mmCIF file of C-alpha atoms in Angstrom:
data_model
loop_
_atom_site.group_PDB
_atom_site.id
_atom_site.type_symbol
_atom_site.label_atom_id
_atom_site.label_comp_id
_atom_site.label_asym_id
_atom_site.label_seq_id
_atom_site.Cartn_x
_atom_site.Cartn_y
_atom_site.Cartn_z
ATOM 1 C CA MET A 1 -33.914 -4.034 35.801
ATOM 2 C CA THR A 2 -32.717 -2.887 31.938
ATOM 3 C CA LEU A 3 -31.228 -0.044 31.303
ATOM 4 C CA GLY A 4 -32.603 2.195 28.168
ATOM 5 C CA GLN A 5 -35.161 1.734 25.989
ATOM 6 C CA GLU A 6 -35.097 0.137 22.886
ATOM 7 C CA TRP A 7 -35.304 2.712 19.125
ATOM 8 C CA ARG A 8 -35.910 1.525 15.329
ATOM 9 C CA LEU A 9 -34.081 3.442 13.223
ATOM 10 C CA PRO A 10 -34.711 3.482 9.637
ATOM 11 C CA GLU A 11 -31.453 2.885 7.087
ATOM 12 C CA GLY A 12 -29.688 6.409 6.910
ATOM 13 C CA THR A 13 -30.552 7.594 10.813
ATOM 14 C CA THR A 14 -28.084 8.970 12.643
ATOM 15 C CA LEU A 15 -27.145 8.885 15.932
ATOM 16 C CA TRP A 16 -24.865 11.918 16.466
ATOM 17 C CA ARG A 17 -21.947 13.296 14.858
ATOM 18 C CA GLU A 18 -18.132 13.663 15.389
ATOM 19 C CA GLY A 19 -17.812 16.663 17.923
ATOM 20 C CA GLU A 20 -20.864 16.103 19.904
ATOM 21 C CA PRO A 21 -21.007 15.182 23.481
ATOM 22 C CA GLY A 22 -21.153 10.956 24.789
ATOM 23 C CA ASP A 23 -24.162 11.892 27.124
ATOM 24 C CA HIS A 24 -25.198 8.188 25.974
ATOM 25 C CA VAL A 25 -24.196 4.721 24.907
ATOM 26 C CA VAL A 26 -26.401 2.218 22.038
ATOM 27 C CA VAL A 27 -26.189 -1.881 21.773
ATOM 28 C CA LEU A 28 -27.299 -2.900 18.236
ATOM 29 C CA LEU A 29 -29.616 -5.192 18.611
ATOM 30 C CA GLU A 30 -30.335 -5.959 14.860
ATOM 31 C CA GLY A 31 -28.884 -4.525 12.121
ATOM 32 C CA THR A 32 -25.708 -2.842 10.598
ATOM 33 C CA LEU A 33 -24.293 0.755 11.776
ATOM 34 C CA GLU A 34 -21.485 2.015 10.530
ATOM 35 C CA VAL A 35 -18.870 4.346 11.725
ATOM 36 C CA LEU A 36 -17.770 7.677 9.939
ATOM 37 C CA ARG A 37 -14.786 10.941 9.879
ATOM 38 C CA GLU A 38 -14.302 13.423 7.683
ATOM 39 C CA ASP A 39 -11.310 13.939 6.048
ATOM 40 C CA GLU A 40 -8.599 16.949 5.751
ATOM 41 C CA ASP A 41 -10.653 17.121 1.826
ATOM 42 C CA GLY A 42 -14.585 16.902 3.421
ATOM 43 C CA HIS A 43 -15.003 13.951 2.068
ATOM 44 C CA ILE A 44 -16.685 10.802 4.338
ATOM 45 C CA VAL A 45 -14.632 7.547 4.771
ATOM 46 C CA LEU A 46 -16.390 4.545 6.399
ATOM 47 C CA ILE A 47 -14.213 2.759 9.497
ATOM 48 C CA ARG A 48 -15.945 0.039 10.020
ATOM 49 C CA GLN A 49 -19.391 -1.307 10.795
ATOM 50 C CA LEU A 50 -20.764 -2.324 13.548
ATOM 51 C CA GLU A 51 -22.921 -5.737 13.652
ATOM 52 C CA ARG A 52 -25.176 -7.451 15.832
ATOM 53 C CA GLY A 53 -23.832 -7.187 19.746
ATOM 54 C CA ALA A 54 -21.903 -4.115 19.371
ATOM 55 C CA ILE A 55 -21.454 -1.284 21.842
ATOM 56 C CA VAL A 56 -20.918 1.904 20.830
ATOM 57 C CA GLY A 57 -20.124 5.249 22.091
ATOM 58 C CA ASP A 58 -19.010 4.345 25.089
ATOM 59 C CA ILE A 59 -15.314 5.870 25.038
ATOM 60 C CA ALA A 60 -17.160 9.759 25.431
ATOM 61 C CA THR A 61 -19.577 8.433 28.057
ATOM 62 C CA VAL A 62 -17.299 7.026 30.294
ATOM 63 C CA ASP A 63 -14.477 10.017 29.744
ATOM 64 C CA ARG A 64 -17.286 12.178 29.637
ATOM 65 C CA GLY A 65 -15.485 13.767 26.117
ATOM 66 C CA VAL A 66 -17.272 14.770 22.590
ATOM 67 C CA ARG A 67 -17.705 11.463 20.087
ATOM 68 C CA SER A 68 -14.388 11.133 17.854
ATOM 69 C CA ALA A 69 -16.421 9.384 15.155
ATOM 70 C CA THR A 70 -20.043 9.613 12.972
ATOM 71 C CA VAL A 71 -21.934 6.701 13.784
ATOM 72 C CA ARG A 72 -24.925 6.491 11.437
ATOM 73 C CA ALA A 73 -27.566 3.061 10.688
ATOM 74 C CA ARG A 74 -26.586 1.754 7.503
ATOM 75 C CA THR A 75 -29.360 -0.671 7.587
ATOM 76 C CA GLU A 76 -32.603 -0.417 9.437
ATOM 77 C CA CYS A 77 -31.661 -0.831 13.333
ATOM 78 C CA LEU A 78 -32.877 -1.417 16.813
ATOM 79 C CA ILE A 79 -30.935 -0.494 19.777
ATOM 80 C CA ARG A 80 -30.800 -0.438 23.199
ATOM 81 C CA ARG A 81 -30.604 3.513 24.001
ATOM 82 C CA ILE A 82 -28.905 4.121 27.175
ATOM 83 C CA PRO A 83 -28.403 7.268 29.182
ATOM 84 C CA ALA A 84 -24.916 8.175 30.368
ATOM 85 C CA LYS A 85 -25.744 8.691 33.721
ATOM 86 C CA GLU A 86 -27.334 4.432 34.296
ATOM 87 C CA PHE A 87 -24.603 3.621 32.245
ATOM 88 C CA LEU A 88 -22.092 4.600 34.692
ATOM 89 C CA ALA A 89 -24.351 3.781 37.406
ATOM 90 C CA LYS A 90 -23.989 0.363 35.899
ATOM 91 C CA LEU A 91 -20.214 0.357 35.458
ATOM 92 C CA ASP A 92 -19.930 0.450 38.957
ATOM 93 C CA GLU A 93 -21.934 -1.948 40.129
ATOM 94 C CA GLU A 94 -20.262 -4.308 37.930
ATOM 95 C CA PRO A 95 -17.267 -3.597 37.822
ATOM 96 C CA LYS A 96 -16.368 -6.907 35.604
ATOM 97 C CA LEU A 97 -17.992 -5.243 32.710
ATOM 98 C CA TYR A 98 -14.768 -2.790 32.672
ATOM 99 C CA LYS A 99 -13.726 -5.735 31.411
ATOM 100 C CA GLN A 100 -15.443 -6.490 28.954
ATOM 101 C CA LEU A 101 -14.952 -2.725 27.199
ATOM 102 C CA PHE A 102 -11.587 -3.133 27.055
ATOM 103 C CA TRP A 103 -11.512 -6.388 25.303
ATOM 104 C CA GLU A 104 -13.829 -4.510 22.693
ATOM 105 C CA GLN A 105 -11.815 -2.045 22.272
ATOM 106 C CA ILE A 106 -8.827 -4.450 21.930
ATOM 107 C CA ALA A 107 -10.490 -5.788 19.041
ATOM 108 C CA ARG A 108 -11.458 -2.029 17.841
ATOM 109 C CA VAL A 109 -7.747 -1.097 17.575
ATOM 110 C CA ARG A 110 -6.813 -4.465 16.587
ATOM 111 C CA SER A 111 -9.170 -4.211 13.048
ATOM 112 C CA LEU A 112 -8.267 -0.370 12.597
ATOM 113 C CA THR A 113 -4.949 -0.828 12.936
ATOM 114 C CA ASN A 114 -5.527 -4.251 10.028
ATOM 115 C CA ASP A 115 -7.094 -2.243 7.813
ATOM 116 C CA MET A 116 -4.859 1.122 8.598
ATOM 117 C CA ALA A 117 -2.107 -1.212 7.374
ATOM 118 C CA ALA A 118 -3.737 -2.551 4.381
ATOM 119 C CA SER A 119 -4.982 1.341 2.979
ATOM 120 C CA GLN A 120 -1.282 2.171 3.969
ATOM 121 C CA ARG A 121 -0.350 -0.398 1.091
ATOM 122 C CA GLU A 122 -2.696 0.248 -1.392
ATOM 123 C CA ALA A 123 -1.877 3.612 -1.134
ATOM 124 C CA ILE A 124 2.596 2.698 -2.373
ATOM 125 C CA THR A 125 2.067 -0.537 -4.234
ATOM 126 C CA ASP A 126 0.833 -0.968 -7.793
ATOM 127 C CA PRO A 127 -2.540 -2.335 -8.330
ATOM 128 C CA LEU A 128 -1.472 -4.647 -11.645
ATOM 129 C CA THR A 129 2.465 -6.041 -10.027
ATOM 130 C CA LYS A 130 1.507 -5.740 -6.521
ATOM 131 C CA LEU A 131 5.283 -4.303 -6.883
ATOM 132 C CA TYR A 132 5.686 -0.427 -4.761
ATOM 133 C CA ASN A 133 4.546 2.021 -6.913
ATOM 134 C CA ILE A 134 7.168 4.913 -8.248
ATOM 135 C CA ARG A 135 6.470 7.417 -6.077
ATOM 136 C CA PHE A 136 6.741 5.325 -3.134
ATOM 137 C CA PHE A 137 10.241 4.737 -4.858
ATOM 138 C CA ARG A 138 11.078 7.548 -5.233
ATOM 139 C CA GLN A 139 11.082 8.285 -1.080
ATOM 140 C CA ARG A 140 12.741 5.780 -0.399
ATOM 141 C CA LEU A 141 16.100 5.717 -2.592
ATOM 142 C CA SER A 142 16.013 9.656 -1.463
ATOM 143 C CA LEU A 143 16.038 7.966 2.812
ATOM 144 C CA GLU A 144 18.694 5.197 1.552
ATOM 145 C CA LEU A 145 20.923 7.802 -0.352
ATOM 146 C CA ASP A 146 20.790 10.233 2.525
ATOM 147 C CA ARG A 147 21.960 7.396 4.641
ATOM 148 C CA ALA A 148 24.692 6.227 1.824
ATOM 149 C CA LEU A 149 26.132 9.581 2.112
ATOM 150 C CA GLN A 150 26.471 9.017 6.044
ATOM 151 C CA THR A 151 28.431 5.208 5.422
ATOM 152 C CA SER A 152 29.402 6.078 2.031
ATOM 153 C CA ASP A 153 28.262 2.412 1.365
ATOM 154 C CA PRO A 154 27.123 2.998 -2.967
ATOM 155 C CA VAL A 155 23.921 2.026 -3.763
ATOM 156 C CA SER A 156 22.632 1.741 -7.233
ATOM 157 C CA VAL A 157 19.684 1.111 -9.367
ATOM 158 C CA ALA A 158 18.771 -0.971 -12.081
ATOM 159 C CA MET A 159 15.874 0.165 -14.832
ATOM 160 C CA PHE A 160 14.009 -2.204 -16.573
ATOM 161 C CA ASP A 161 11.524 -2.013 -19.909
ATOM 162 C CA VAL A 162 9.957 -4.875 -22.116
ATOM 163 C CA ASP A 163 11.205 -5.617 -25.360
ATOM 164 C CA HIS A 164 8.541 -5.161 -27.975
ATOM 165 C CA PHE A 165 6.089 -4.986 -25.557
ATOM 166 C CA LYS A 166 3.745 -3.118 -28.240
ATOM 167 C CA HIS A 167 4.265 -5.987 -30.308
ATOM 168 C CA TYR A 168 3.042 -9.222 -27.586
ATOM 169 C CA ASN A 169 0.056 -6.897 -26.808
ATOM 170 C CA ASP A 170 -1.010 -6.090 -30.512
ATOM 171 C CA THR A 171 -0.505 -10.246 -30.447
ATOM 172 C CA ASN A 172 -1.980 -11.648 -27.564
ATOM 173 C CA GLY A 173 -4.417 -8.734 -25.738
ATOM 174 C CA HIS A 174 -3.873 -6.767 -23.441
ATOM 175 C CA GLN A 175 -4.516 -9.264 -21.169
ATOM 176 C CA GLY A 176 -2.277 -11.174 -21.859
ATOM 177 C CA GLY A 177 0.198 -8.219 -21.340
ATOM 178 C CA ASP A 178 -0.651 -7.698 -18.284
ATOM 179 C CA GLU A 179 -0.229 -11.092 -17.616
ATOM 180 C CA VAL A 180 3.579 -11.069 -18.362
ATOM 181 C CA LEU A 181 4.577 -7.739 -16.703
ATOM 182 C CA VAL A 182 2.198 -9.068 -12.751
ATOM 183 C CA SER A 183 4.692 -12.679 -14.371
ATOM 184 C CA ILE A 184 8.109 -10.556 -14.666
ATOM 185 C CA ALA A 185 7.254 -8.770 -10.979
ATOM 186 C CA GLY A 186 7.345 -12.422 -9.445
ATOM 187 C CA THR A 187 10.412 -12.957 -11.237
ATOM 188 C CA PHE A 188 12.014 -9.610 -9.929
ATOM 189 C CA ARG A 189 10.652 -11.038 -6.327
ATOM 190 C CA GLU A 190 12.093 -13.891 -6.754
ATOM 191 C CA ALA A 191 15.420 -12.716 -7.901
ATOM 192 C CA GLY A 192 16.901 -10.160 -5.728
ATOM 193 C CA ARG A 193 18.361 -9.914 -2.332
ATOM 194 C CA ARG A 194 16.842 -9.388 0.915
ATOM 195 C CA GLY A 195 16.176 -5.204 1.556
ATOM 196 C CA ASP A 196 15.923 -4.496 -2.373
ATOM 197 C CA ILE A 197 13.195 -2.397 -3.281
ATOM 198 C CA VAL A 198 11.112 -3.253 -6.846
ATOM 199 C CA ALA A 199 8.875 -0.637 -8.369
ATOM 200 C CA ARG A 200 7.258 -0.607 -11.556
ATOM 201 C CA TYR A 201 8.069 2.700 -13.060
ATOM 202 C CA GLY A 202 5.248 3.322 -15.640
ATOM 203 C CA GLY A 203 3.953 0.980 -18.246
ATOM 204 C CA GLU A 204 5.828 -1.491 -19.212
ATOM 205 C CA GLU A 205 8.974 -0.678 -16.972
ATOM 206 C CA PHE A 206 10.879 -1.757 -13.150
ATOM 207 C CA ILE A 207 13.196 -0.051 -11.624
ATOM 208 C CA VAL A 208 14.838 -1.395 -8.428
ATOM 209 C CA LEU A 209 16.381 0.052 -5.771
ATOM 210 C CA LEU A 210 20.194 -1.553 -4.942
ATOM 211 C CA TYR A 211 21.516 -0.723 -1.384
ATOM 212 C CA GLY A 212 25.411 -1.513 -1.090
ATOM 213 C CA ALA A 213 25.544 -2.142 -4.954
ATOM 214 C CA THR A 214 28.392 -1.800 -6.334
ATOM 215 C CA PRO A 215 28.619 -1.172 -10.114
ATOM 216 C CA ASP A 216 29.556 -4.816 -10.930
ATOM 217 C CA GLU A 217 27.307 -6.194 -8.381
ATOM 218 C CA ALA A 218 24.285 -4.182 -9.930
ATOM 219 C CA ASN A 219 25.083 -5.267 -13.468
ATOM 220 C CA ILE A 220 25.536 -9.273 -12.170
ATOM 221 C CA TYR A 221 22.131 -8.703 -10.301
ATOM 222 C CA ALA A 222 19.839 -7.242 -13.698
ATOM 223 C CA ASP A 223 22.268 -9.162 -16.267
ATOM 224 C CA HIS A 224 20.323 -12.434 -13.710
ATOM 225 C CA VAL A 225 17.453 -10.763 -14.328
ATOM 226 C CA ARG A 226 17.119 -10.170 -17.524
ATOM 227 C CA GLN A 227 18.168 -14.007 -18.427
ATOM 228 C CA LEU A 228 15.319 -15.477 -16.062
ATOM 229 C CA ILE A 229 13.147 -13.615 -18.340
ATOM 230 C CA GLU A 230 14.902 -14.981 -21.227
ATOM 231 C CA LEU A 231 14.477 -18.079 -20.363
ATOM 232 C CA THR A 232 10.612 -17.784 -19.085
ATOM 233 C CA ASP A 233 8.514 -19.776 -21.271
ATOM 234 C CA PHE A 234 5.938 -16.576 -21.920
ATOM 235 C CA PRO A 235 2.035 -17.499 -23.570
ATOM 236 C CA GLY A 236 2.727 -16.379 -27.086
ATOM 237 C CA GLY A 237 6.798 -15.244 -25.957
ATOM 238 C CA ARG A 238 7.953 -17.246 -29.419
ATOM 239 C CA SER A 239 6.393 -14.685 -31.921
ATOM 240 C CA GLN A 240 8.483 -11.831 -30.630
ATOM 241 C CA PRO A 241 11.136 -10.314 -32.667
ATOM 242 C CA LEU A 242 13.318 -11.756 -30.122
ATOM 243 C CA GLY A 243 12.412 -15.492 -30.384
ATOM 244 C CA SER A 244 10.926 -14.558 -26.826
ATOM 245 C CA VAL A 245 9.948 -11.648 -24.163
ATOM 246 C CA THR A 246 13.112 -9.643 -23.301
ATOM 247 C CA VAL A 247 14.004 -6.609 -21.184
ATOM 248 C CA SER A 248 16.977 -4.265 -21.529
ATOM 249 C CA GLY A 249 18.016 -2.867 -18.629
ATOM 250 C CA GLY A 250 20.326 -0.546 -17.697
ATOM 251 C CA ILE A 251 22.208 0.475 -13.969
ATOM 252 C CA ALA A 252 23.594 3.797 -12.547
ATOM 253 C CA THR A 253 25.375 3.410 -9.376
ATOM 254 C CA PHE A 254 25.798 6.336 -6.833
ATOM 255 C CA PRO A 255 27.684 8.251 -6.417
ATOM 256 C CA ARG A 256 29.828 7.751 -9.257
ATOM 257 C CA ASP A 257 26.804 7.992 -11.765
ATOM 258 C CA GLY A 258 24.286 10.729 -10.216
ATOM 259 C CA SER A 259 24.132 12.606 -6.606
ATOM 260 C CA ASP A 260 20.776 12.489 -5.677
ATOM 261 C CA ALA A 261 17.963 10.174 -6.530
ATOM 262 C CA GLN A 262 16.690 12.077 -10.004
ATOM 263 C CA THR A 263 20.455 12.335 -11.649
ATOM 264 C CA LEU A 264 20.556 8.928 -10.360
ATOM 265 C CA ILE A 265 17.544 7.700 -11.792
ATOM 266 C CA GLY A 266 18.523 9.959 -15.297
ATOM 267 C CA SER A 267 22.026 8.024 -15.620
ATOM 268 C CA ALA A 268 19.983 4.433 -15.274
ATOM 269 C CA ASP A 269 17.512 5.787 -17.745
ATOM 270 C CA ARG A 270 20.361 6.496 -19.688
ATOM 271 C CA ASN A 271 21.969 3.522 -20.150
ATOM 272 C CA LEU A 272 18.855 1.399 -20.460
ATOM 273 C CA TYR A 273 17.681 3.392 -23.964
ATOM 274 C CA HIS A 274 21.604 2.526 -24.546
ATOM 275 C CA ALA A 275 20.927 -0.795 -24.041
ATOM 276 C CA LYS A 276 17.719 0.030 -26.142
ATOM 277 C CA HIS A 277 19.509 1.188 -29.212
ATOM 278 C CA SER A 278 22.287 -1.530 -28.495
ATOM 279 C CA GLY A 279 20.023 -4.552 -30.293
ATOM 280 C CA ARG A 280 18.584 -5.120 -26.990
ATOM 281 C CA ASN A 281 17.885 -7.486 -24.503
ATOM 282 C CA ARG A 282 21.055 -6.648 -23.082
ATOM 283 C CA VAL A 283 22.637 -4.549 -19.892
ATOM 284 C CA CYS A 284 24.230 -1.547 -19.773
ATOM 285 C CA GLY A 285 25.649 0.472 -17.653
ATOM 286 C CA MET A 286 27.537 4.397 -17.413
ATOM 287 C CA SER A 287 31.744 3.172 -17.098
ATOM 288 C CA PRO A 288 33.121 6.213 -15.889
ATOM 289 C CA SER A 289 34.597 7.261 -19.320
ATOM 290 C CA GLN A 290 31.764 7.028 -20.844
ATOM 291 C CA LYS A 291 30.751 9.831 -18.537
ATOM 292 C CA ALA A 292 32.634 11.835 -19.258
ATOM 293 C CA THR A 293 32.360 11.782 -23.025
ATOM 294 C CA GLU A 294 29.038 12.677 -22.261
ATOM 295 C CA GLU A 295 30.282 15.918 -19.305
#
């Protein structure tokens, strides 16, 4: 006996909306369905697409609940609509169908988990360099400073700015400038210690969280990165004012140079400014005597 009835749905037809009762199950025979939800701002978000052979609506039907999402025909579709009573009776007759539905749910969960992970990465990542973005960096720095307060560990921040970057863009074009930023981002990944948080601060600036690094260790790291970048043979680099693509750096260490995320970043930024105005292609850190002078 064939369950339910076949229906042909025009593109854009809504099968059901979120919150409606689970009174039937749909088997997709042809076409593509889309599962949608509304976010907090009222925007419709695509959760996933369903292709031929998919069963949809089974959870709400089995637990006699309501629909957790809206389902709509993305293309013209041919479906088999099975009323809840028929579907549940079939499950009682053939318990093996429960196993089939179980594995289908596992596949859905895995797919959704992968999609959520990708969305999370996108939310905290700079689209050009694939480093973390500054929003994530600030959040993580605040957390690490809270941890350091409990453990008395040092936490250092290193900021970098590409020297004469406007000159490079004007000479080699913005695409060439983007390629330099991507390459420098790769240098940061290779030079860093495991667990370091590297972010694009904005424009041609980068920032690194070095948990457990003393001022001397932060300086060694920052100068190592500076040297690696200076020695990289970037296309058009020799036309730069310093003869190659270079960076200037500024470092600051908690708790010596700042008691919270904002002041620590501010100290590193001031040291970066000092490096830029002291000839560029160098790293500067705030010594206790410098700090006393500023105060």
